[in-house]
Every structure is written in C-alpha cells, then in structure tokens.
C-alpha cells in the first residue's frame, strides 16, 4: 500500500521548472499587452484573436509543464499586465476604453483563466497507479 499524495512533504520545484514558470508568466504579460492592443484595433476579430491567444497560452502552459502551475503562471502575468493597463495615468491617458469590447476582453480573459486552470492536468505522483483492480 503506497502513501497518499497529500501525506508527502512539499518539495521545492527544480530550477528548470522555476525558469519555465517565470518564462510563462512573462509570456502571459506579453499576451495581455498584445491582446489589449489587438482587441480594440480590429474589433470584433481582434477580440476573438486576443482571447484565443490567451486561452491557448493558459491551456498550453498547463499541458507543457504537466501541471496546473503551468496554467496559473501565464494567468498571473496576464492579469498583472491587464490590471496595470486599465489604470489611468495622472495625465488622464488610458489604454482601455469604456466600450463593450474592453469589458468582454477583461471578463472573458478571467473566465478563460479559470477554465484553463481547471482543465489543465494535475500533477500525478510517480509510481504505479493506486486504483482498485490493478
């Protein structure tokens, strides 16, 4: 009988995995900035392209690293970039307008983040399967 995954102590991720997570977070920020520009420039196809790019990165990161952390890292980068872009500057300049496309991009991106983080594969313990009948 093997021990439960919950009973195992947490291990620090490898240096390569931490570098991959940092790279995914930076890529998420780039996709957030690019999506913010594209969604307003080519409405409505730009909005669809921006959301498809974000969703592809979120889900692809999860599958590339075979864990939910691979999906959450680009989400964090995307959220930070988009939140910083929504804030107005002291000069009164802002990137996001008050149009419906901006709200769909913000809310749709957040919904995609939750969906992709949920669909991403969870890390499985190493070793044989602990199922009945095996």
mmCIF file of C-alpha atoms in Angstrom:
data_model
loop_
_atom_site.group_PDB
_atom_site.id
_atom_site.type_symbol
_atom_site.label_atom_id
_atom_site.label_comp_id
_atom_site.label_asym_id
_atom_site.label_seq_id
_atom_site.Cartn_x
_atom_site.Cartn_y
_atom_site.Cartn_z
ATOM 1 C CA UNK A 1 0.000 0.000 0.000
ATOM 2 C CA UNK A 2 1.506 3.321 -1.031
ATOM 3 C CA UNK A 3 1.185 6.610 0.797
ATOM 4 C CA UNK A 4 -1.262 9.297 -0.225
ATOM 5 C CA UNK A 5 -0.069 12.251 -2.274
ATOM 6 C CA UNK A 6 -1.352 14.539 0.485
ATOM 7 C CA UNK A 7 0.859 12.875 3.078
ATOM 8 C CA UNK A 8 4.062 13.605 1.153
ATOM 9 C CA UNK A 9 6.055 16.701 2.084
ATOM 10 C CA UNK A 10 6.167 19.530 -0.413
ATOM 11 C CA UNK A 11 9.309 19.691 -2.487
ATOM 12 C CA UNK A 12 10.864 22.780 -3.975
ATOM 13 C CA UNK A 13 10.466 22.815 -7.775
ATOM 14 C CA UNK A 14 13.585 22.288 -9.835
ATOM 15 C CA UNK A 15 15.491 25.236 -11.236
ATOM 16 C CA UNK A 16 14.369 24.377 -14.758
ATOM 17 C CA UNK A 17 10.715 24.274 -13.716
ATOM 18 C CA UNK A 18 11.022 27.640 -11.940
ATOM 19 C CA UNK A 19 12.613 29.139 -15.057
ATOM 20 C CA UNK A 20 9.799 27.720 -17.196
ATOM 21 C CA UNK A 21 7.172 29.177 -14.847
ATOM 22 C CA UNK A 22 8.868 32.582 -14.922
ATOM 23 C CA UNK A 23 9.040 32.434 -18.717
ATOM 24 C CA UNK A 24 5.357 31.550 -18.906
ATOM 25 C CA UNK A 25 4.493 34.444 -16.599
ATOM 26 C CA UNK A 26 6.442 36.866 -18.787
ATOM 27 C CA UNK A 27 4.802 35.424 -21.896
ATOM 28 C CA UNK A 28 1.419 35.885 -20.216
ATOM 29 C CA UNK A 29 2.223 39.570 -19.670
ATOM 30 C CA UNK A 30 3.211 39.955 -23.331
ATOM 31 C CA UNK A 31 -0.007 38.249 -24.470
ATOM 32 C CA UNK A 32 -2.006 40.529 -22.160
ATOM 33 C CA UNK A 33 -0.440 43.690 -23.598
ATOM 34 C CA UNK A 34 -0.759 42.456 -27.187
ATOM 35 C CA UNK A 35 -4.353 41.395 -26.595
ATOM 36 C CA UNK A 36 -5.216 44.773 -25.130
ATOM 37 C CA UNK A 37 -3.963 46.464 -28.278
ATOM 38 C CA UNK A 38 -5.389 43.980 -30.784
ATOM 39 C CA UNK A 39 -8.871 43.684 -29.287
ATOM 40 C CA UNK A 40 -9.584 47.359 -29.776
ATOM 41 C CA UNK A 41 -7.845 47.738 -33.127
ATOM 42 C CA UNK A 42 -9.656 45.003 -35.075
ATOM 43 C CA UNK A 43 -12.987 44.654 -33.329
ATOM 44 C CA UNK A 44 -14.595 42.003 -33.270
ATOM 45 C CA UNK A 45 -11.990 39.681 -34.851
ATOM 46 C CA UNK A 46 -9.210 41.235 -32.767
ATOM 47 C CA UNK A 47 -11.169 40.443 -29.617
ATOM 48 C CA UNK A 48 -11.556 36.819 -30.660
ATOM 49 C CA UNK A 49 -7.867 36.623 -31.582
ATOM 50 C CA UNK A 50 -6.818 38.122 -28.238
ATOM 51 C CA UNK A 51 -8.990 35.712 -26.253
ATOM 52 C CA UNK A 52 -7.912 32.712 -28.351
ATOM 53 C CA UNK A 53 -4.249 33.623 -27.835
ATOM 54 C CA UNK A 54 -4.706 33.978 -24.088
ATOM 55 C CA UNK A 55 -6.656 30.730 -23.802
ATOM 56 C CA UNK A 56 -4.114 28.880 -25.914
ATOM 57 C CA UNK A 57 -1.268 30.103 -23.742
ATOM 58 C CA UNK A 58 -3.042 29.270 -20.491
ATOM 59 C CA UNK A 59 -4.013 25.749 -21.505
ATOM 60 C CA UNK A 60 -0.782 25.130 -23.422
ATOM 61 C CA UNK A 61 1.296 26.104 -20.406
ATOM 62 C CA UNK A 62 -0.601 23.586 -18.283
ATOM 63 C CA UNK A 63 -0.043 20.791 -20.767
ATOM 64 C CA UNK A 64 3.595 21.751 -21.409
ATOM 65 C CA UNK A 65 4.513 21.532 -17.731
ATOM 66 C CA UNK A 66 2.012 18.747 -16.995
ATOM 67 C CA UNK A 67 0.564 20.607 -14.038
ATOM 68 C CA UNK A 68 -1.807 23.356 -13.055
ATOM 69 C CA UNK A 69 1.081 25.627 -12.157
ATOM 70 C CA UNK A 70 1.899 25.771 -15.863
ATOM 71 C CA UNK A 71 -1.561 27.230 -16.493
ATOM 72 C CA UNK A 72 -1.562 29.564 -13.489
ATOM 73 C CA UNK A 73 1.822 31.194 -14.228
ATOM 74 C CA UNK A 74 0.766 32.817 -17.534
ATOM 75 C CA UNK A 75 -2.562 33.761 -15.975
ATOM 76 C CA UNK A 76 -0.722 35.720 -13.279
ATOM 77 C CA UNK A 77 1.377 37.527 -15.887
ATOM 78 C CA UNK A 78 -1.719 38.286 -17.980
ATOM 79 C CA UNK A 79 -3.692 39.615 -15.009
ATOM 80 C CA UNK A 80 -0.863 41.850 -13.812
ATOM 81 C CA UNK A 81 -0.342 43.324 -17.284
ATOM 82 C CA UNK A 82 -4.048 43.894 -17.923
ATOM 83 C CA UNK A 83 -4.668 45.436 -14.491
ATOM 84 C CA UNK A 84 -1.724 47.797 -14.958
ATOM 85 C CA UNK A 85 -3.063 48.791 -18.373
ATOM 86 C CA UNK A 86 -6.539 49.555 -17.013
ATOM 87 C CA UNK A 87 -5.233 52.116 -14.539
ATOM 88 C CA UNK A 88 -5.341 55.683 -15.804
ATOM 89 C CA UNK A 89 -2.244 57.833 -15.702
ATOM 90 C CA UNK A 90 -2.029 61.237 -13.980
ATOM 91 C CA UNK A 91 -2.184 62.869 -17.418
ATOM 92 C CA UNK A 92 -5.587 61.265 -17.941
ATOM 93 C CA UNK A 93 -4.376 58.776 -20.547
ATOM 94 C CA UNK A 94 -5.636 55.202 -20.529
ATOM 95 C CA UNK A 95 -5.424 52.231 -22.839
ATOM 96 C CA UNK A 96 -8.800 50.599 -22.283
ATOM 97 C CA UNK A 97 -11.878 52.498 -23.366
ATOM 98 C CA UNK A 98 -15.275 52.137 -21.754
ATOM 99 C CA UNK A 99 -16.607 50.094 -24.690
ATOM 100 C CA UNK A 100 -18.153 46.673 -24.523
ATOM 101 C CA UNK A 101 -15.146 45.043 -26.218
ATOM 102 C CA UNK A 102 -12.840 46.024 -23.355
ATOM 103 C CA UNK A 103 -15.178 44.525 -20.783
ATOM 104 C CA UNK A 104 -15.551 41.333 -22.823
ATOM 105 C CA UNK A 105 -11.752 41.109 -23.052
ATOM 106 C CA UNK A 106 -11.299 41.578 -19.301
ATOM 107 C CA UNK A 107 -14.123 39.304 -18.156
ATOM 108 C CA UNK A 108 -13.637 36.781 -20.948
ATOM 109 C CA UNK A 109 -9.924 36.549 -20.162
ATOM 110 C CA UNK A 110 -10.649 35.944 -16.498
ATOM 111 C CA UNK A 111 -13.228 33.281 -17.353
ATOM 112 C CA UNK A 112 -10.733 31.616 -19.710
ATOM 113 C CA UNK A 113 -8.126 31.691 -16.944
ATOM 114 C CA UNK A 114 -10.422 29.802 -14.577
ATOM 115 C CA UNK A 115 -11.495 27.317 -17.256
ATOM 116 C CA UNK A 116 -7.949 26.611 -18.440
ATOM 117 C CA UNK A 117 -6.552 26.277 -14.922
ATOM 118 C CA UNK A 118 -9.335 23.788 -14.176
ATOM 119 C CA UNK A 119 -8.821 21.794 -17.371
ATOM 120 C CA UNK A 120 -5.045 21.654 -17.050
ATOM 121 C CA UNK A 121 -3.785 18.262 -15.961
ATOM 122 C CA UNK A 122 -2.946 17.905 -12.291
ATOM 123 C CA UNK A 123 0.436 16.504 -11.334
ATOM 124 C CA UNK A 124 0.325 12.828 -10.641
ATOM 125 C CA UNK A 125 2.546 11.059 -8.129
ATOM 126 C CA UNK A 126 5.360 8.968 -9.534
ATOM 127 C CA UNK A 127 4.899 5.224 -9.424
ATOM 128 C CA UNK A 128 2.192 2.704 -10.098
ATOM 129 C CA UNK A 129 -1.459 3.603 -10.241
ATOM 130 C CA UNK A 130 -3.340 3.183 -6.980
ATOM 131 C CA UNK A 131 -6.639 2.010 -8.392
ATOM 132 C CA UNK A 132 -8.819 -0.842 -7.421
ATOM 133 C CA UNK A 133 -8.321 -3.927 -9.516
ATOM 134 C CA UNK A 134 -4.741 -3.155 -10.612
#
